[in-house]
Coordinates of C-alpha atoms and ligand atoms in Angstrom, one line a residue:
Chain A
M1 CA 92.6 -90.7 -53.7
S2 CA 94.6 -88.0 -52.2
K3 CA 95.9 -88.6 -49.1
K4 CA 98.9 -88.5 -50.6
T5 CA 99.4 -85.9 -52.1
I6 CA 97.9 -84.1 -49.3
L7 CA 100.4 -85.4 -46.9
Q8 CA 103.5 -84.4 -49.2
A9 CA 102.2 -81.4 -49.2
I10 CA 101.7 -81.2 -45.7
R11 CA 105.7 -82.5 -45.4
R12 CA 107.0 -80.3 -47.8
N13 CA 104.9 -76.5 -46.2
K14 CA 104.9 -77.6 -42.5
P15 CA 107.0 -75.0 -40.5
Q16 CA 110.2 -76.6 -39.9
S17 CA 109.9 -75.3 -36.1
T18 CA 112.3 -77.6 -33.3
M19 CA 108.7 -76.9 -31.0
Q20 CA 108.5 -80.4 -29.3
S21 CA 104.9 -81.2 -27.7
A22 CA 103.0 -78.1 -26.3
Q23 CA 103.8 -78.2 -23.0
E24 CA 101.8 -81.0 -20.7
D25 CA 99.3 -79.4 -19.2
N26 CA 100.2 -79.8 -15.5
Y27 CA 97.4 -77.7 -15.1
R28 CA 95.8 -78.1 -11.4
S29 CA 91.9 -77.3 -10.4
P30 CA 91.3 -75.4 -8.0
S31 CA 90.9 -77.5 -4.5
W32 CA 87.3 -77.5 -4.1
S33 CA 85.2 -79.3 -1.4
Q34 CA 82.7 -82.0 -2.6
E35 CA 80.1 -79.2 -1.1
E36 CA 82.1 -76.5 -3.0
C37 CA 81.7 -78.6 -6.8
K38 CA 78.6 -79.5 -5.7
S39 CA 77.2 -76.3 -5.6
L40 CA 79.1 -74.7 -8.2
F41 CA 77.5 -77.7 -10.4
I42 CA 73.7 -76.9 -9.3
K43 CA 74.9 -73.8 -9.7
N44 CA 76.0 -73.6 -12.8
L45 CA 73.0 -77.0 -14.4
Q46 CA 70.7 -74.4 -13.4
L47 CA 72.6 -71.3 -15.4
Q48 CA 71.7 -74.1 -19.0
G49 CA 68.2 -74.5 -18.0
G50 CA 68.7 -77.5 -16.4
E51 CA 66.3 -78.5 -12.8
I52 CA 67.6 -80.9 -9.4
G53 CA 64.8 -82.7 -8.4
T54 CA 63.5 -85.6 -6.5
L55 CA 62.2 -89.0 -7.4
A56 CA 59.0 -88.1 -5.1
E57 CA 58.9 -84.6 -6.9
L58 CA 58.4 -85.7 -10.8
Q59 CA 55.6 -85.2 -12.5
T60 CA 56.0 -88.3 -15.2
Q61 CA 56.7 -91.6 -14.3
P62 CA 60.1 -92.1 -16.7
V63 CA 61.2 -95.1 -18.3
D64 CA 63.7 -96.1 -15.4
F65 CA 67.3 -97.2 -17.8
T66 CA 68.7 -97.7 -14.5
R67 CA 67.4 -100.4 -14.3
E68 CA 69.2 -104.1 -16.7
D69 CA 65.5 -105.1 -18.1
L70 CA 64.1 -102.0 -19.5
R71 CA 68.2 -101.5 -20.9
A72 CA 68.1 -104.8 -22.5
E73 CA 64.5 -104.0 -24.0
Y74 CA 65.0 -101.0 -25.1
A75 CA 68.3 -101.7 -27.1
N76 CA 66.9 -103.2 -30.4
A77 CA 63.2 -100.9 -30.3
P78 CA 62.9 -99.2 -33.1
L79 CA 62.8 -95.3 -33.6
E80 CA 59.3 -94.9 -33.7
K81 CA 58.7 -96.1 -29.8
L82 CA 61.4 -94.1 -29.1
N83 CA 60.1 -91.3 -30.8
R84 CA 57.6 -92.1 -28.0
L85 CA 59.3 -91.8 -24.8
E86 CA 57.8 -88.9 -22.4
S87 CA 60.5 -88.8 -20.3
V88 CA 63.4 -91.3 -19.3
L89 CA 66.3 -91.6 -16.7
I90 CA 69.5 -92.6 -17.3
E91 CA 72.2 -93.2 -15.1
G92 CA 75.5 -90.3 -14.5
N93 CA 78.5 -91.4 -14.8
F94 CA 79.7 -88.0 -13.3
G95 CA 79.7 -84.4 -13.2
V96 CA 81.5 -81.1 -14.2
A97 CA 81.2 -78.3 -12.0
E98 CA 82.6 -75.5 -14.0
N99 CA 79.7 -76.4 -16.3
G100 CA 76.9 -78.7 -14.7
A101 CA 77.4 -80.9 -17.5
I102 CA 77.2 -84.5 -17.0
W103 CA 78.5 -87.4 -19.0
L104 CA 77.3 -90.3 -20.7
E105 CA 78.7 -92.9 -23.0
D106 CA 77.2 -96.1 -24.8
K107 CA 77.6 -98.7 -21.7
D108 CA 74.8 -96.5 -20.1
L109 CA 72.5 -96.4 -23.1
P110 CA 69.9 -98.8 -24.8
Q111 CA 70.8 -96.9 -27.8
R112 CA 72.7 -93.4 -27.7
I113 CA 69.3 -91.4 -29.4
I114 CA 67.6 -92.0 -25.9
P115 CA 68.8 -88.8 -24.1
F116 CA 68.0 -86.8 -27.3
I117 CA 64.2 -88.5 -28.8
T118 CA 62.9 -88.3 -25.1
Q119 CA 61.0 -85.6 -24.3
Q120 CA 62.7 -84.9 -20.8
L121 CA 65.8 -86.2 -20.0
I122 CA 65.7 -87.4 -16.1
I123 CA 69.5 -87.9 -15.0
R124 CA 70.8 -89.4 -11.7
L125 CA 74.1 -88.7 -10.3
H126 CA 76.2 -89.5 -7.5
P127 CA 76.7 -86.4 -5.2
S128 CA 80.4 -87.1 -4.8
A129 CA 81.2 -88.3 -8.5
I130 CA 81.3 -84.7 -9.1
V131 CA 85.0 -83.3 -10.0
A132 CA 85.9 -79.7 -10.8
T133 CA 87.1 -78.7 -14.0
M134 CA 87.1 -80.0 -17.5
H135 CA 90.5 -81.4 -17.5
D136 CA 89.5 -83.4 -14.6
A137 CA 86.3 -84.7 -17.1
Y138 CA 88.5 -86.0 -19.7
R139 CA 91.6 -87.0 -17.7
K140 CA 89.3 -89.4 -16.1
I141 CA 87.5 -90.3 -19.6
N142 CA 88.5 -93.8 -20.5
L143 CA 86.5 -93.4 -24.9
T144 CA 88.7 -96.8 -25.0
G145 CA 86.4 -99.4 -26.0
T146 CA 83.9 -96.9 -26.1
G147 CA 81.7 -95.9 -29.1
Y148 CA 80.3 -92.9 -28.3
G149 CA 80.1 -91.1 -25.7
V150 CA 78.6 -87.5 -24.3
F151 CA 78.3 -84.2 -21.9
I152 CA 75.1 -83.2 -21.6
S153 CA 74.3 -80.1 -20.4
G154 CA 71.1 -78.7 -20.2
P155 CA 67.9 -79.3 -22.3
S156 CA 68.0 -78.6 -25.7
K157 CA 68.2 -75.4 -26.4
T158 CA 67.9 -72.8 -29.2
A159 CA 68.7 -69.0 -29.9
D160 CA 68.0 -68.7 -33.8
I161 CA 65.5 -66.5 -33.8
E162 CA 66.0 -63.2 -32.5
Q163 CA 68.4 -64.6 -29.5
C164 CA 66.1 -64.9 -28.3
L165 CA 66.4 -68.3 -26.1
V166 CA 63.3 -71.3 -26.3
Y167 CA 64.3 -74.8 -25.3
G168 CA 63.6 -77.6 -26.6
A169 CA 65.1 -77.4 -29.9
H170 CA 65.5 -80.8 -31.3
G171 CA 66.7 -83.2 -28.2
A172 CA 64.7 -83.4 -24.5
V173 CA 62.7 -80.2 -23.8
K174 CA 63.6 -80.9 -21.0
L175 CA 66.8 -81.7 -18.5
T176 CA 66.6 -82.7 -14.3
V177 CA 69.0 -84.4 -12.8
I178 CA 68.8 -86.1 -9.3
L179 CA 71.6 -85.6 -7.0
Chain B
M1 CA 79.9 -61.8 -55.9
N2 CA 80.8 -58.7 -57.4
S3 CA 79.9 -55.9 -54.9
T4 CA 82.4 -54.9 -52.6
H5 CA 82.5 -55.1 -49.2
A6 CA 81.9 -50.8 -48.9
E7 CA 79.1 -51.1 -51.4
N8 CA 77.0 -53.6 -49.4
A9 CA 77.8 -52.9 -46.1
A10 CA 76.0 -49.6 -47.5
Q11 CA 72.8 -51.5 -48.7
F12 CA 72.8 -52.7 -45.0
L13 CA 72.6 -49.4 -43.3
A14 CA 70.0 -48.3 -45.3
D15 CA 67.9 -49.9 -42.8
E16 CA 69.2 -48.1 -39.9
P17 CA 67.1 -49.5 -37.4
R18 CA 68.0 -52.6 -37.8
A19 CA 71.4 -52.3 -37.9
N20 CA 71.1 -50.6 -34.6
W21 CA 69.6 -53.9 -33.4
H22 CA 72.1 -56.4 -35.5
D23 CA 75.3 -53.9 -33.9
E24 CA 73.4 -54.0 -30.4
T25 CA 72.6 -57.3 -30.7
L26 CA 76.2 -58.8 -31.2
W27 CA 77.8 -56.2 -28.7
I28 CA 75.8 -58.1 -26.2
V29 CA 76.7 -61.2 -26.7
R30 CA 80.3 -59.8 -26.9
Q31 CA 79.7 -58.8 -23.1
K32 CA 78.2 -62.5 -21.8
R33 CA 81.6 -63.7 -22.9
D34 CA 83.7 -60.9 -21.6
K35 CA 81.6 -62.5 -18.2
A36 CA 82.2 -66.1 -18.8
A37 CA 86.2 -65.2 -19.4
A38 CA 86.4 -62.9 -16.8
N39 CA 85.0 -65.8 -14.6
I40 CA 87.5 -67.7 -14.9
P41 CA 91.3 -66.7 -13.5
E42 CA 93.6 -69.6 -15.7
W43 CA 91.6 -67.5 -18.7
E44 CA 94.8 -65.7 -20.1
R45 CA 97.0 -69.5 -19.4
L46 CA 93.8 -71.0 -21.9
R47 CA 94.7 -69.3 -24.5
Q48 CA 98.4 -69.4 -23.9
Q49 CA 98.1 -73.2 -24.0
A50 CA 95.6 -73.3 -26.8
S51 CA 97.8 -71.6 -29.3
A52 CA 100.5 -73.9 -27.9
I53 CA 98.4 -76.8 -28.5
K54 CA 97.4 -76.1 -31.9
D55 CA 101.2 -74.6 -33.0
E56 CA 102.1 -78.2 -32.2
V57 CA 99.1 -79.3 -34.4
L58 CA 100.3 -77.6 -37.3
A59 CA 104.3 -78.1 -36.6
N60 CA 103.1 -82.2 -36.8
L61 CA 100.1 -82.4 -38.4
D62 CA 101.2 -85.0 -41.0
V63 CA 102.2 -87.4 -37.9
Y64 CA 99.1 -86.2 -36.3
L65 CA 96.9 -87.0 -39.0
E66 CA 98.6 -90.0 -39.9
Q67 CA 97.8 -91.1 -36.4
F68 CA 93.7 -90.0 -35.9
E69 CA 93.5 -91.6 -39.4
A70 CA 94.5 -95.1 -38.3
A71 CA 92.7 -94.4 -35.1
A72 CA 89.9 -94.2 -36.7
I73 CA 89.9 -97.5 -38.5
K74 CA 90.7 -99.1 -35.2
N75 CA 87.2 -97.5 -34.8
G76 CA 85.4 -98.9 -37.2
A77 CA 85.1 -96.2 -39.3
T78 CA 86.1 -95.6 -42.9
V79 CA 88.8 -92.4 -43.7
F80 CA 88.2 -91.2 -47.3
W81 CA 90.4 -87.7 -48.2
A82 CA 89.7 -84.5 -50.7
A83 CA 92.7 -82.1 -51.7
D84 CA 90.1 -79.8 -53.1
A85 CA 86.2 -78.9 -52.3
A86 CA 85.1 -81.2 -56.3
E87 CA 87.0 -84.2 -54.8
F88 CA 85.1 -83.6 -51.6
N89 CA 82.1 -83.1 -52.9
Q90 CA 82.4 -86.4 -55.0
I91 CA 83.1 -88.6 -52.7
M92 CA 80.3 -87.2 -50.6
L93 CA 78.3 -88.1 -53.5
N94 CA 79.7 -91.5 -54.1
I95 CA 78.9 -92.3 -50.5
I96 CA 75.7 -90.8 -50.6
R97 CA 75.3 -93.2 -53.6
R98 CA 77.1 -96.3 -52.0
H99 CA 74.2 -96.4 -49.3
K100 CA 70.9 -95.2 -51.9
A101 CA 70.1 -92.6 -49.5
K102 CA 67.0 -90.2 -50.1
N103 CA 67.0 -89.1 -46.8
I104 CA 69.5 -86.6 -46.1
V105 CA 70.4 -84.6 -42.7
K106 CA 73.0 -82.5 -42.4
S107 CA 73.9 -80.2 -38.9
K108 CA 76.2 -76.9 -38.7
S109 CA 79.6 -77.7 -40.6
M110 CA 81.6 -74.2 -42.2
L111 CA 83.8 -77.1 -44.1
T112 CA 80.4 -78.0 -46.2
E113 CA 79.2 -74.6 -47.0
E114 CA 82.9 -73.5 -48.2
C115 CA 83.0 -76.8 -50.8
G116 CA 79.6 -75.5 -51.8
L117 CA 78.1 -78.7 -51.4
N118 CA 74.3 -78.8 -51.1
R119 CA 74.3 -76.7 -54.3
F120 CA 76.5 -79.6 -55.4
L121 CA 74.7 -82.3 -54.0
Q122 CA 71.6 -80.6 -55.8
S123 CA 72.7 -80.5 -58.9
Q124 CA 73.6 -84.5 -58.6
G125 CA 69.5 -84.6 -57.3
V126 CA 70.3 -84.9 -53.7
E127 CA 68.2 -83.2 -51.6
V128 CA 69.9 -82.1 -48.2
V129 CA 68.5 -80.8 -45.4
D130 CA 69.8 -78.1 -42.8
T131 CA 68.9 -78.6 -39.3
D132 CA 70.4 -76.3 -36.8
L133 CA 67.4 -74.2 -37.3
G134 CA 69.2 -70.9 -38.0
E135 CA 70.6 -72.4 -41.2
R136 CA 67.0 -74.6 -41.7
I137 CA 65.8 -70.7 -42.3
I138 CA 68.0 -70.1 -44.2
Q139 CA 68.2 -72.3 -46.3
F140 CA 64.4 -72.1 -46.6
R141 CA 65.2 -68.4 -48.2
H142 CA 68.0 -69.5 -50.1
E143 CA 70.3 -67.4 -48.0
A144 CA 74.2 -68.2 -47.1
P145 CA 74.6 -68.3 -43.5
S146 CA 75.5 -64.3 -41.7
H147 CA 77.0 -65.6 -38.9
I148 CA 79.6 -68.7 -38.2
V149 CA 77.7 -69.3 -35.0
L150 CA 74.7 -67.1 -35.8
P151 CA 74.1 -68.2 -39.0
A152 CA 70.4 -66.0 -39.2
I153 CA 71.9 -63.4 -37.2
H154 CA 70.0 -60.6 -39.8
L155 CA 66.9 -62.1 -39.9
K156 CA 63.7 -60.2 -37.8
R157 CA 61.1 -62.6 -36.1
Q158 CA 58.5 -60.8 -39.1
E159 CA 60.5 -62.4 -42.0
I160 CA 61.4 -66.3 -40.4
G161 CA 57.7 -66.3 -39.2
E162 CA 56.8 -65.1 -43.0
T163 CA 58.7 -67.7 -43.7
F164 CA 57.8 -70.8 -42.2
H165 CA 53.9 -69.6 -42.9
E166 CA 54.9 -70.1 -46.4
K167 CA 57.0 -72.8 -46.2
L168 CA 55.7 -74.9 -43.4
G169 CA 52.1 -73.7 -42.6
T170 CA 52.2 -71.6 -39.3
E171 CA 49.3 -69.1 -39.1
A172 CA 50.3 -65.7 -40.8
G173 CA 51.4 -63.1 -38.9
N174 CA 52.9 -65.3 -35.6
S175 CA 56.5 -64.8 -34.7
D176 CA 57.1 -65.4 -31.6
P177 CA 59.7 -67.7 -31.2
T178 CA 58.6 -70.5 -29.4
Y179 CA 55.7 -71.1 -31.5
L180 CA 58.5 -70.4 -34.5
T181 CA 61.0 -73.2 -33.1
R182 CA 57.7 -75.7 -32.4
A183 CA 57.1 -75.6 -36.0
A184 CA 60.6 -76.0 -36.7
R185 CA 61.1 -79.0 -34.1
K186 CA 58.3 -81.2 -35.7
H187 CA 59.0 -80.5 -38.8
L188 CA 62.7 -81.4 -38.5
R189 CA 61.9 -84.4 -36.5
E190 CA 59.8 -86.5 -39.3
K191 CA 63.1 -85.5 -41.3
F192 CA 65.5 -86.8 -38.6
L193 CA 63.6 -90.1 -38.6
A194 CA 63.4 -90.8 -41.6
A195 CA 67.1 -90.0 -42.3
E196 CA 69.8 -92.6 -44.1
I197 CA 72.3 -89.8 -43.9
A198 CA 73.3 -87.8 -41.3
I199 CA 76.1 -85.1 -42.1
T200 CA 78.0 -83.3 -39.0
G201 CA 81.0 -81.1 -38.7
V202 CA 83.2 -81.7 -37.3
N203 CA 84.7 -79.4 -34.0
F204 CA 87.6 -81.2 -33.4
A205 CA 89.0 -84.7 -33.8
V206 CA 91.5 -86.2 -31.9
A207 CA 94.7 -88.1 -33.0
E208 CA 95.2 -89.9 -30.1
T209 CA 91.3 -91.7 -29.9
G210 CA 90.4 -91.6 -33.4
S211 CA 87.3 -89.8 -32.1
V212 CA 85.7 -86.5 -33.5
V213 CA 84.4 -84.2 -31.3
V214 CA 81.0 -81.7 -32.4
C215 CA 79.4 -79.6 -29.9
T216 CA 75.1 -78.1 -30.6
N217 CA 73.2 -76.5 -28.7
E218 CA 70.2 -78.2 -30.1
G219 CA 71.2 -81.2 -30.2
N220 CA 70.8 -81.4 -33.6
A221 CA 74.0 -83.6 -34.6
D222 CA 72.5 -86.5 -32.2
M223 CA 69.4 -86.7 -33.1
G224 CA 70.5 -87.0 -37.1
V225 CA 73.3 -89.5 -36.2
Q226 CA 72.3 -91.3 -33.6
S227 CA 68.4 -91.9 -36.4
A228 CA 70.4 -92.3 -39.4
P229 CA 72.5 -95.7 -39.7
V230 CA 75.1 -94.3 -41.3
Q231 CA 77.2 -90.8 -40.3
I232 CA 79.8 -88.9 -42.0
H233 CA 81.7 -86.6 -40.0
C234 CA 83.3 -83.1 -42.5
M235 CA 86.9 -81.9 -41.4
G236 CA 89.6 -79.2 -42.7
L237 CA 92.9 -81.4 -41.6
E238 CA 93.4 -78.3 -39.2
K239 CA 90.7 -79.6 -36.6
I240 CA 93.5 -82.5 -35.3
L241 CA 94.3 -82.5 -31.2
P242 CA 96.7 -84.6 -30.2
R243 CA 96.0 -86.0 -27.5
Q244 CA 91.8 -86.2 -25.6
T245 CA 93.7 -83.8 -22.3
D246 CA 94.2 -81.3 -24.6
L247 CA 89.6 -81.3 -25.3
G248 CA 90.2 -80.0 -21.5
V249 CA 91.5 -76.7 -23.0
F250 CA 89.1 -76.3 -25.9
T251 CA 85.8 -76.9 -24.6
R252 CA 86.7 -74.8 -21.5
L253 CA 87.3 -72.1 -24.4
L254 CA 84.8 -72.3 -27.2
A255 CA 81.6 -72.3 -25.8
R256 CA 82.6 -69.1 -23.4
N257 CA 84.4 -67.5 -26.3
A258 CA 81.5 -68.2 -28.3
T259 CA 78.0 -67.4 -26.6
G260 CA 78.8 -66.8 -23.1
Q261 CA 78.0 -70.5 -22.0
A262 CA 80.6 -71.9 -19.9
V263 CA 79.7 -75.4 -22.3
T264 CA 77.3 -76.3 -25.2
S265 CA 74.6 -78.5 -24.0
Y266 CA 76.0 -80.9 -26.0
T267 CA 79.7 -82.5 -26.7
S268 CA 79.0 -85.2 -28.5
H269 CA 82.2 -87.2 -28.8
Y270 CA 81.9 -89.9 -32.0
M271 CA 84.3 -93.3 -32.2
Q272 CA 82.9 -95.6 -33.6
P273 CA 79.5 -96.5 -36.0
K274 CA 76.8 -97.7 -34.0
P275 CA 75.7 -101.3 -34.9
E276 CA 75.0 -102.0 -38.3
G277 CA 75.7 -99.1 -39.4
A278 CA 78.7 -97.3 -40.6
M279 CA 80.4 -94.4 -40.2
Y280 CA 82.8 -91.9 -42.5
I281 CA 85.2 -89.3 -41.7
V282 CA 86.3 -87.0 -44.4
I283 CA 89.4 -84.8 -44.0
V284 CA 89.3 -81.8 -46.2
D285 CA 92.8 -79.7 -47.9
N286 CA 90.9 -77.6 -49.8
G287 CA 94.2 -74.9 -50.6
R288 CA 94.7 -75.2 -45.8
S289 CA 98.4 -77.5 -47.1
A290 CA 99.6 -74.8 -48.7
R291 CA 99.2 -72.2 -46.0
L292 CA 101.3 -74.5 -44.3
A293 CA 104.1 -73.0 -46.5
N294 CA 103.7 -68.7 -45.5
P295 CA 104.6 -67.5 -42.4
K296 CA 102.8 -64.7 -42.7
Y297 CA 99.0 -66.3 -42.9
I298 CA 100.0 -69.7 -41.5
Q299 CA 97.9 -68.7 -37.7
S300 CA 94.9 -68.6 -39.3
L301 CA 94.8 -72.6 -39.5
K302 CA 94.7 -71.8 -35.8
C303 CA 91.0 -70.5 -35.5
I304 CA 88.3 -72.8 -34.1
R305 CA 85.7 -71.5 -35.6
C306 CA 84.0 -69.8 -32.4
G307 CA 82.6 -66.7 -33.9
G308 CA 84.4 -64.4 -30.9
C309 CA 86.0 -62.2 -34.2
M310 CA 82.8 -60.6 -35.4
N311 CA 80.7 -60.3 -32.5
T312 CA 83.7 -57.9 -31.7
C313 CA 84.0 -55.8 -34.4
P314 CA 83.2 -52.7 -34.9
V315 CA 83.3 -53.4 -38.9
Y316 CA 81.4 -56.5 -39.2
R317 CA 78.9 -55.6 -36.3
R318 CA 77.6 -52.5 -38.5
S319 CA 77.3 -54.3 -42.1
G320 CA 76.6 -57.3 -41.4
G321 CA 78.1 -61.1 -42.1
H322 CA 76.4 -60.6 -45.9
S323 CA 78.5 -57.3 -46.8
Y324 CA 82.0 -59.6 -46.8
G325 CA 80.9 -61.7 -50.3
Y326 CA 82.8 -64.6 -48.2
V327 CA 81.6 -67.8 -46.7
I328 CA 83.3 -66.7 -43.9
P329 CA 82.5 -62.9 -43.0
G330 CA 84.6 -60.8 -40.7
P331 CA 88.3 -60.7 -39.7
I332 CA 88.9 -64.0 -39.5
G333 CA 87.2 -64.5 -43.0
S334 CA 88.9 -62.1 -44.1
I335 CA 92.3 -63.5 -43.7
L336 CA 90.5 -67.0 -45.2
A337 CA 89.3 -65.7 -48.3
P338 CA 90.8 -66.3 -51.3
H339 CA 92.0 -62.6 -52.1
T340 CA 93.9 -62.8 -54.7
H341 CA 91.4 -64.0 -57.6
H342 CA 88.6 -62.5 -55.6
Y343 CA 88.1 -60.8 -52.2
P344 CA 90.3 -58.3 -52.9
D345 CA 88.8 -55.9 -50.4
L346 CA 87.7 -57.7 -47.3
P347 CA 91.6 -56.7 -45.6
F348 CA 90.8 -53.5 -45.6
A349 CA 87.1 -54.1 -44.3
S350 CA 88.5 -53.6 -40.3
S351 CA 89.5 -50.4 -38.5
L352 CA 92.7 -52.5 -37.8
C353 CA 91.3 -51.9 -33.7
G354 CA 92.9 -55.2 -32.9
S355 CA 89.2 -55.8 -30.8
C356 CA 89.7 -59.1 -32.8
S357 CA 93.0 -60.6 -31.6
N358 CA 92.3 -59.6 -28.1
V359 CA 89.6 -61.7 -27.9
C360 CA 90.7 -64.9 -29.7
P361 CA 90.7 -67.8 -28.2
V362 CA 93.5 -69.2 -29.7
K363 CA 95.4 -66.5 -30.0
I364 CA 96.1 -65.2 -33.6
E365 CA 97.1 -61.7 -34.3
I366 CA 94.7 -61.1 -36.6
H367 CA 94.1 -57.6 -36.6
E368 CA 98.4 -57.8 -37.8
Q369 CA 97.6 -60.9 -40.3
L370 CA 95.2 -58.1 -42.6
Y371 CA 97.8 -54.8 -42.1
H372 CA 99.9 -58.3 -44.4
W373 CA 97.2 -58.2 -46.7
R374 CA 96.5 -55.2 -46.7
Q375 CA 100.6 -55.2 -48.4
D376 CA 100.3 -57.9 -50.3
L377 CA 97.5 -56.9 -52.3
M378 CA 99.2 -53.3 -52.8
Q379 CA 102.1 -54.5 -54.2
H380 CA 100.0 -57.2 -56.4
R381 CA 98.0 -54.0 -58.1
Q382 CA 95.0 -55.8 -56.7
T383 CA 93.7 -53.1 -55.0
S384 CA 91.8 -49.9 -57.0
W385 CA 93.7 -47.3 -59.2
L386 CA 92.1 -44.6 -56.5
K387 CA 93.6 -46.3 -53.4
R388 CA 96.8 -46.9 -54.7
M389 CA 97.0 -44.1 -56.3
A390 CA 95.7 -42.2 -52.4
M391 CA 98.7 -44.6 -51.2
K392 CA 100.8 -43.4 -53.7
A393 CA 100.5 -39.7 -52.9
T394 CA 100.8 -39.9 -48.5
G395 CA 103.5 -41.3 -48.7
I396 CA 105.0 -38.7 -50.8
A397 CA 103.4 -36.5 -47.9
L398 CA 104.2 -37.4 -45.2
S399 CA 107.9 -38.4 -46.5
G400 CA 109.3 -35.1 -46.4
N401 CA 109.0 -32.2 -43.1
R402 CA 108.6 -29.3 -44.9
R403 CA 105.8 -31.0 -47.9
Y404 CA 104.0 -31.7 -44.5
N405 CA 103.9 -29.1 -43.4
T406 CA 103.3 -26.9 -46.2
L407 CA 100.5 -30.0 -46.9
G408 CA 98.8 -29.4 -43.1
A409 CA 98.2 -26.3 -43.3
V410 CA 96.2 -26.4 -47.0
A411 CA 94.0 -29.0 -45.4
R412 CA 93.3 -27.2 -42.4
W413 CA 92.5 -24.2 -44.6
A414 CA 90.9 -26.4 -47.5
V415 CA 88.7 -28.4 -44.4
A416 CA 87.0 -24.7 -42.9
H417 CA 87.0 -22.2 -45.7
L418 CA 86.5 -24.5 -49.3
P419 CA 82.6 -25.1 -49.9
R420 CA 81.1 -28.4 -49.1
K421 CA 80.7 -29.1 -52.4
L422 CA 84.4 -29.3 -53.8
L423 CA 85.7 -30.9 -50.0
Y424 CA 83.0 -34.3 -50.9
L425 CA 83.6 -34.8 -54.1
P426 CA 83.4 -38.5 -55.4
V427 CA 86.9 -38.6 -54.6
N428 CA 87.0 -38.2 -51.4
T429 CA 86.0 -41.8 -50.7
W430 CA 86.3 -41.5 -47.2
G431 CA 84.2 -39.3 -47.3
V432 CA 81.2 -41.1 -48.0
G433 CA 78.9 -41.3 -44.6
R434 CA 82.1 -39.9 -42.3
E435 CA 82.3 -36.3 -41.7
L436 CA 85.4 -34.4 -41.6
P437 CA 86.4 -33.0 -38.4
Q438 CA 86.6 -29.1 -37.4
A439 CA 90.1 -28.1 -38.3
P440 CA 92.2 -26.7 -35.7
Q441 CA 93.6 -23.5 -35.8
Q442 CA 96.8 -24.5 -36.0
S443 CA 98.8 -27.8 -36.2
F444 CA 99.9 -29.4 -33.1
K445 CA 103.5 -28.6 -34.2
A446 CA 102.7 -24.4 -33.5
W447 CA 101.1 -25.4 -30.8
Y448 CA 104.3 -27.1 -29.4
K449 CA 106.7 -24.8 -29.8
T450 CA 104.6 -21.9 -28.0
N451 CA 102.9 -24.0 -24.9
N452 CA 106.2 -26.2 -24.4
P453 CA 106.6 -25.9 -20.6
S454 CA 110.2 -25.7 -21.1
K455 CA 110.5 -23.6 -24.8
K456 CA 112.9 -25.5 -26.0
Q457 CA 113.1 -25.3 -29.3
T458 CA 112.2 -28.4 -32.1
S459 CA 111.9 -28.3 -35.2
Ligands
SF4_1 S1 89.9 -66.3 -35.3 FE1 89.8 -66.8 -33.6 S2 88.4 -65.8 -32.5 FE2 87.6 -65.9 -34.6 S3 86.3 -67.8 -34.7 FE3 88.4 -68.0 -35.1 S4 89.1 -69.1 -33.0 FE4 87.0 -67.6 -33.0

């Protein structure tokens, strides 16, 4: 293994600057009110192709993973079964106003692949759980003890064919958020 | 690659409508980027911060790498170190053999391109399926990516339609992007579900937590990683960030600067393997630690591969990514390429306008490094004889007042009076594809002497 040689080369070559840690970012996010955060979140989510909906309006009957029993049932489900999922409902941890992203992590997901393999992803989010920026988001996240976490800000999309935007490249074709 | 950037560019430009489309399309991406950046009042401050964090990383790289490795191991990952491409490829092959894997998917990773992983594995009888739509398209066509974020930007929809008709059995003549994307979705779903190993690149690796962060719009990194029992994340050793909170700075910059989106659809943080799964992280040097020693070019290690410098570059937009011949095209690729052995012309494929440096989210002074490279290559006689002689002659002409005046007069006369054939002789490489301007009646100096309001005589 080359670990030793690589680290030696780095020690030999790295700039001998006295520079210490980059100033701990004391950036303060804009002081948007809860209402402002909510409306910005909605605007940015829609810009990324996400939709805002209500449970009543839903065209489908999602598999409700906010329910403990269904989470348990799907915890060991084989891929073929997951691949047949039409729509799922997941409880989001918090949202980010500046870009419409929502944080999900292991504890919210019976299996990590579920928000991707389903055709439609529905996330329920408490309207008060929206922070202003990604700075706030990363101050909030505690990854220790978690194996996996993801920000989702829209349906899966691609523009690899002549820059034409198409939703549903590999992951969910549709993202609906219920506030 | 044996042909020069200029020769390749000429070929690209021969198809004028396509070249114009390429130019305009990338400029639209650049404009989207401008809009997204303007939306963030503290944009410049973020760039400053990102640059400072990267400086901190490079000055303490050994410490952060070891911290990262320790944290990743604690999380349950296995970490490998590779000094060069050959060792990296061998490590990958060993992992694949250990798990007896036949079905392997890979999401975008410029590092694996740099190391020629696919080609190597193929020579060992191992097939890897690229799952990013653009990468799958060019994999079908046996081409290299022409852009680091938009790998198939050189292709038109009709060409993709034909490729899919041949490879996936889509309708002949149908090149509707939605139709083609759906066909690829179906085809790649099967690959994901059958995958035993998923390979990804890495956007950021956090020393504090041992997590690796991957950003995609398609969700292909996660479809692979979460289907396959085994996940492998490949990273250049400069991808380290010290703290989780640093991700706040970089995730705000990356997508906005790349495509003008506020953030990618998915920003995934991989910490631990799945239950009964395995997680590997391979840290690759391949020339990076050597670059640390060179104060002139060390800044290039700060690059986060957003592609912004390509979208804005007037040369890239009008010559296409393939014209560079190196795996990373455009301004930053022309710095990263190993010039002294190959690619000695790349630093000259630039107008030095500085637009790249203006958009770079980590504030690399890209155009200044290109300029340094030109000097180094001149000194090492890596440039063409004609160019060296021309430079020498220009140097002589510009270094004496009288010589300069006389030559100026000769040039003005020549451009006005000599026949076209003589002016555009093959030694005038500049004149290939360019028109000489009309020669003015007098030099600026002469004009100034007669028109200077204070009538002060200057020599
Ligand atoms: S050099 Fe700067 S602008 Fe170019 S790809 Fe790297 S980070 Fe982006």
